[in-house]
């Protein structure tokens, strides 16, 4: 089902209609199995996905997925551009968590209140604005050859959002309290300011951004994750690749070695970073460390441990079970996901959620939390 104009949730090849047409800002992606549009994790998702396309385009082309990939990125970046409603204003969330979570049904049938939350100069959100700048900067690199005018538009908004983030400092989840319940910015905003600067440097080659990223990188500590909240390790890996400086290589090596060889593992070798979203944590680390390996950054070769994370996720485990829906012979049949739980016609409500039957729609390509 593809929900056009307002938000998208790809669950099958069938299209059943529009969703949330009264939302103020069109486009974007709903969060997880729900219908809130949380801007912070949405932007982080697109930056990470953008990193894949910028540095591994050949893989998407070889898989005949490059056009689909660009469409996926653009659906989000169109939303980000529309949500940038003023030089120092950005819509950071549409929908309220508790109201949204009280509803189980189709996205086309939603009729609940969907309030709009913004960050402004008076209610700043440096982490949200800088992360969105990073996503748009990455997108500008993706579209630079195929759609230069759109790439330029993405880069313009990326620069403006970064200036907003840098000039008006503040944690977004303090300005949008409802977001703090679900996606609180635990790591603060320095990691996003550095992350955004790195991506703007990649997109512009303007040393101002590189200098900013290097300056901020010294304040990021030694995170043992790469997540929607904390991008510090990604900053060190990218700075090592860009500058070749030993200080960043050492930090990248410390991150990859610590997480992949010293963190607890399951009996089948999955790195356990935290309970919530264990598979996405492991896959993000695997990606960053395989990128670092490809760039010759790491003193310790942990590529086998990194690859093991992806193999485990795709079914090379003792249960012979793939955690990527639609991949392999055995995969999750009932993810916690409203739209895929609903039949195309008939009733869909909390009884549907509580049913033990497989979801009637296959959420192809979705990675469950683990």
PDB file of N, CA and C in Angstrom, residues 13-54:
ATOM      1  N   UNK A  13       2.496  -4.245  -3.070  1.00  0.00           N
ATOM      2  CA  UNK A  13       2.438  -3.576  -4.364  1.00  0.00           C
ATOM      3  C   UNK A  13       1.081  -2.951  -4.630  1.00  0.00           C
ATOM      4  N   UNK A  14       0.130  -3.157  -3.716  1.00  0.00           N
ATOM      5  CA  UNK A  14      -1.196  -2.597  -3.928  1.00  0.00           C
ATOM      6  C   UNK A  14      -1.299  -1.211  -3.309  1.00  0.00           C
ATOM      7  N   UNK A  15      -2.019  -0.317  -3.967  1.00  0.00           N
ATOM      8  CA  UNK A  15      -2.229   1.028  -3.460  1.00  0.00           C
ATOM      9  C   UNK A  15      -3.696   1.191  -3.117  1.00  0.00           C
ATOM     10  N   UNK A  16      -3.963   1.560  -1.874  1.00  0.00           N
ATOM     11  CA  UNK A  16      -5.354   1.625  -1.436  1.00  0.00           C
ATOM     12  C   UNK A  16      -5.836   3.051  -1.187  1.00  0.00           C
ATOM     13  N   UNK A  17      -4.965   4.046  -1.268  1.00  0.00           N
ATOM     14  CA  UNK A  17      -5.467   5.404  -1.129  1.00  0.00           C
ATOM     15  C   UNK A  17      -4.562   6.309  -0.327  1.00  0.00           C
ATOM     16  N   UNK A  18      -5.073   7.515  -0.118  1.00  0.00           N
ATOM     17  CA  UNK A  18      -4.321   8.546   0.586  1.00  0.00           C
ATOM     18  C   UNK A  18      -4.525   8.451   2.092  1.00  0.00           C
ATOM     19  N   UNK A  19      -3.613   9.113   2.815  1.00  0.00           N
ATOM     20  CA  UNK A  19      -3.654   9.072   4.271  1.00  0.00           C
ATOM     21  C   UNK A  19      -3.314  10.451   4.819  1.00  0.00           C
ATOM     22  N   UNK A  20      -4.068  10.886   5.834  1.00  0.00           N
ATOM     23  CA  UNK A  20      -3.791  12.141   6.535  1.00  0.00           C
ATOM     24  C   UNK A  20      -3.687  13.329   5.579  1.00  0.00           C
ATOM     25  N   UNK A  21      -4.664  13.459   4.707  1.00  0.00           N
ATOM     26  CA  UNK A  21      -4.632  14.544   3.723  1.00  0.00           C
ATOM     27  C   UNK A  21      -4.777  15.915   4.357  1.00  0.00           C
ATOM     28  N   UNK A  22      -5.196  15.975   5.616  1.00  0.00           N
ATOM     29  CA  UNK A  22      -5.323  17.257   6.295  1.00  0.00           C
ATOM     30  C   UNK A  22      -4.052  17.670   7.019  1.00  0.00           C
ATOM     31  N   UNK A  23      -3.004  16.850   6.972  1.00  0.00           N
ATOM     32  CA  UNK A  23      -1.736  17.251   7.573  1.00  0.00           C
ATOM     33  C   UNK A  23      -1.243  18.549   6.941  1.00  0.00           C
ATOM     34  N   UNK A  24      -0.575  19.353   7.729  1.00  0.00           N
ATOM     35  CA  UNK A  24      -0.080  20.633   7.210  1.00  0.00           C
ATOM     36  C   UNK A  24       1.015  20.458   6.167  1.00  0.00           C
ATOM     37  N   UNK A  25       1.904  19.488   6.391  1.00  0.00           N
ATOM     38  CA  UNK A  25       3.051  19.284   5.496  1.00  0.00           C
ATOM     39  C   UNK A  25       2.895  17.956   4.769  1.00  0.00           C
ATOM     40  N   UNK A  26       2.988  17.955   3.453  1.00  0.00           N
ATOM     41  CA  UNK A  26       2.845  16.709   2.686  1.00  0.00           C
ATOM     42  C   UNK A  26       4.093  15.831   2.789  1.00  0.00           C
ATOM     43  N   UNK A  27       3.890  14.556   2.474  1.00  0.00           N
ATOM     44  CA  UNK A  27       5.025  13.638   2.334  1.00  0.00           C
ATOM     45  C   UNK A  27       5.554  13.124   3.654  1.00  0.00           C
ATOM     46  N   UNK A  28       6.738  12.590   3.586  1.00  0.00           N
ATOM     47  CA  UNK A  28       7.386  12.063   4.767  1.00  0.00           C
ATOM     48  C   UNK A  28       6.987  10.637   5.073  1.00  0.00           C
ATOM     49  N   UNK A  29       7.589  10.100   6.113  1.00  0.00           N
ATOM     50  CA  UNK A  29       7.343   8.719   6.518  1.00  0.00           C
ATOM     51  C   UNK A  29       6.777   8.662   7.924  1.00  0.00           C
ATOM     52  N   UNK A  30       5.820   7.788   8.113  1.00  0.00           N
ATOM     53  CA  UNK A  30       5.345   7.500   9.449  1.00  0.00           C
ATOM     54  C   UNK A  30       6.432   6.756  10.223  1.00  0.00           C
ATOM     55  N   UNK A  31       6.340   6.841  11.541  1.00  0.00           N
ATOM     56  CA  UNK A  31       7.355   6.233  12.384  1.00  0.00           C
ATOM     57  C   UNK A  31       6.978   4.811  12.773  1.00  0.00           C
ATOM     58  N   UNK A  32       7.916   3.896  12.615  1.00  0.00           N
ATOM     59  CA  UNK A  32       7.773   2.509  13.071  1.00  0.00           C
ATOM     60  C   UNK A  32       6.461   1.918  12.581  1.00  0.00           C
ATOM     61  N   UNK A  33       5.659   1.366  13.490  1.00  0.00           N
ATOM     62  CA  UNK A  33       4.380   0.787  13.096  1.00  0.00           C
ATOM     63  C   UNK A  33       3.217   1.697  13.391  1.00  0.00           C
ATOM     64  N   UNK A  34       3.507   2.978  13.566  1.00  0.00           N
ATOM     65  CA  UNK A  34       2.506   3.953  13.989  1.00  0.00           C
ATOM     66  C   UNK A  34       2.322   5.009  12.906  1.00  0.00           C
ATOM     67  N   UNK A  35       1.702   6.149  13.265  1.00  0.00           N
ATOM     68  CA  UNK A  35       1.395   7.154  12.252  1.00  0.00           C
ATOM     69  C   UNK A  35       1.851   8.571  12.617  1.00  0.00           C
ATOM     70  N   UNK A  36       2.675   8.702  13.622  1.00  0.00           N
ATOM     71  CA  UNK A  36       3.284   9.998  13.910  1.00  0.00           C
ATOM     72  C   UNK A  36       4.438  10.220  12.936  1.00  0.00           C
ATOM     73  N   UNK A  37       4.613  11.470  12.520  1.00  0.00           N
ATOM     74  CA  UNK A  37       5.796  11.818  11.736  1.00  0.00           C
ATOM     75  C   UNK A  37       6.785  12.529  12.672  1.00  0.00           C
ATOM     76  N   UNK A  38       7.721  11.741  13.206  1.00  0.00           N
ATOM     77  CA  UNK A  38       8.771  12.266  14.066  1.00  0.00           C
ATOM     78  C   UNK A  38       9.952  12.689  13.192  1.00  0.00           C
ATOM     79  N   UNK A  39      10.230  13.967  13.149  1.00  0.00           N
ATOM     80  CA  UNK A  39      11.245  14.469  12.224  1.00  0.00           C
ATOM     81  C   UNK A  39      12.658  14.038  12.531  1.00  0.00           C
ATOM     82  N   UNK A  40      12.989  13.884  13.821  1.00  0.00           N
ATOM     83  CA  UNK A  40      14.380  13.588  14.185  1.00  0.00           C
ATOM     84  C   UNK A  40      14.816  12.201  13.721  1.00  0.00           C
ATOM     85  N   UNK A  41      14.123  11.129  14.085  1.00  0.00           N
ATOM     86  CA  UNK A  41      14.550   9.816  13.572  1.00  0.00           C
ATOM     87  C   UNK A  41      14.341   9.671  12.078  1.00  0.00           C
ATOM     88  N   UNK A  42      13.352  10.391  11.510  1.00  0.00           N
ATOM     89  CA  UNK A  42      13.170  10.329  10.062  1.00  0.00           C
ATOM     90  C   UNK A  42      14.398  10.891   9.352  1.00  0.00           C
ATOM     91  N   UNK A  43      14.888  12.029   9.825  1.00  0.00           N
ATOM     92  CA  UNK A  43      16.072  12.639   9.214  1.00  0.00           C
ATOM     93  C   UNK A  43      17.308  11.757   9.395  1.00  0.00           C
ATOM     94  N   UNK A  44      17.461  11.172  10.594  1.00  0.00           N
ATOM     95  CA  UNK A  44      18.607  10.292  10.834  1.00  0.00           C
ATOM     96  C   UNK A  44      18.578   9.087   9.909  1.00  0.00           C
ATOM     97  N   UNK A  45      17.389   8.558   9.677  1.00  0.00           N
ATOM     98  CA  UNK A  45      17.235   7.431   8.755  1.00  0.00           C
ATOM     99  C   UNK A  45      17.700   7.796   7.358  1.00  0.00           C
ATOM    100  N   UNK A  46      17.309   8.973   6.897  1.00  0.00           N
ATOM    101  CA  UNK A  46      17.656   9.381   5.531  1.00  0.00           C
ATOM    102  C   UNK A  46      19.140   9.699   5.415  1.00  0.00           C
ATOM    103  N   UNK A  47      19.751  10.244   6.460  1.00  0.00           N
ATOM    104  CA  UNK A  47      21.199  10.479   6.398  1.00  0.00           C
ATOM    105  C   UNK A  47      21.952   9.158   6.289  1.00  0.00           C
ATOM    106  N   UNK A  48      21.583   8.188   7.112  1.00  0.00           N
ATOM    107  CA  UNK A  48      22.255   6.883   7.036  1.00  0.00           C
ATOM    108  C   UNK A  48      22.000   6.212   5.691  1.00  0.00           C
ATOM    109  N   UNK A  49      20.756   6.268   5.227  1.00  0.00           N
ATOM    110  CA  UNK A  49      20.459   5.693   3.909  1.00  0.00           C
ATOM    111  C   UNK A  49      21.212   6.458   2.823  1.00  0.00           C
ATOM    112  N   UNK A  50      21.323   7.765   3.011  1.00  0.00           N
ATOM    113  CA  UNK A  50      22.063   8.581   2.051  1.00  0.00           C
ATOM    114  C   UNK A  50      23.535   8.217   2.004  1.00  0.00           C
ATOM    115  N   UNK A  51      24.111   7.937   3.144  1.00  0.00           N
ATOM    116  CA  UNK A  51      25.515   7.509   3.204  1.00  0.00           C
ATOM    117  C   UNK A  51      25.706   6.274   2.321  1.00  0.00           C
ATOM    118  N   UNK A  52      24.769   5.347   2.409  1.00  0.00           N
ATOM    119  CA  UNK A  52      24.864   4.149   1.569  1.00  0.00           C
ATOM    120  C   UNK A  52      24.870   4.478   0.091  1.00  0.00           C
ATOM    121  N   UNK A  53      23.992   5.378  -0.322  1.00  0.00           N
ATOM    122  CA  UNK A  53      23.915   5.723  -1.741  1.00  0.00           C
ATOM    123  C   UNK A  53      25.088   6.534  -2.237  1.00  0.00           C
ATOM    124  N   UNK A  54      25.611   7.409  -1.385  1.00  0.00           N
ATOM    125  CA  UNK A  54      26.748   8.249  -1.774  1.00  0.00           C
ATOM    126  C   UNK A  54      27.991   7.392  -2.003  1.00  0.00           C
TER     127      UNK A  54
END
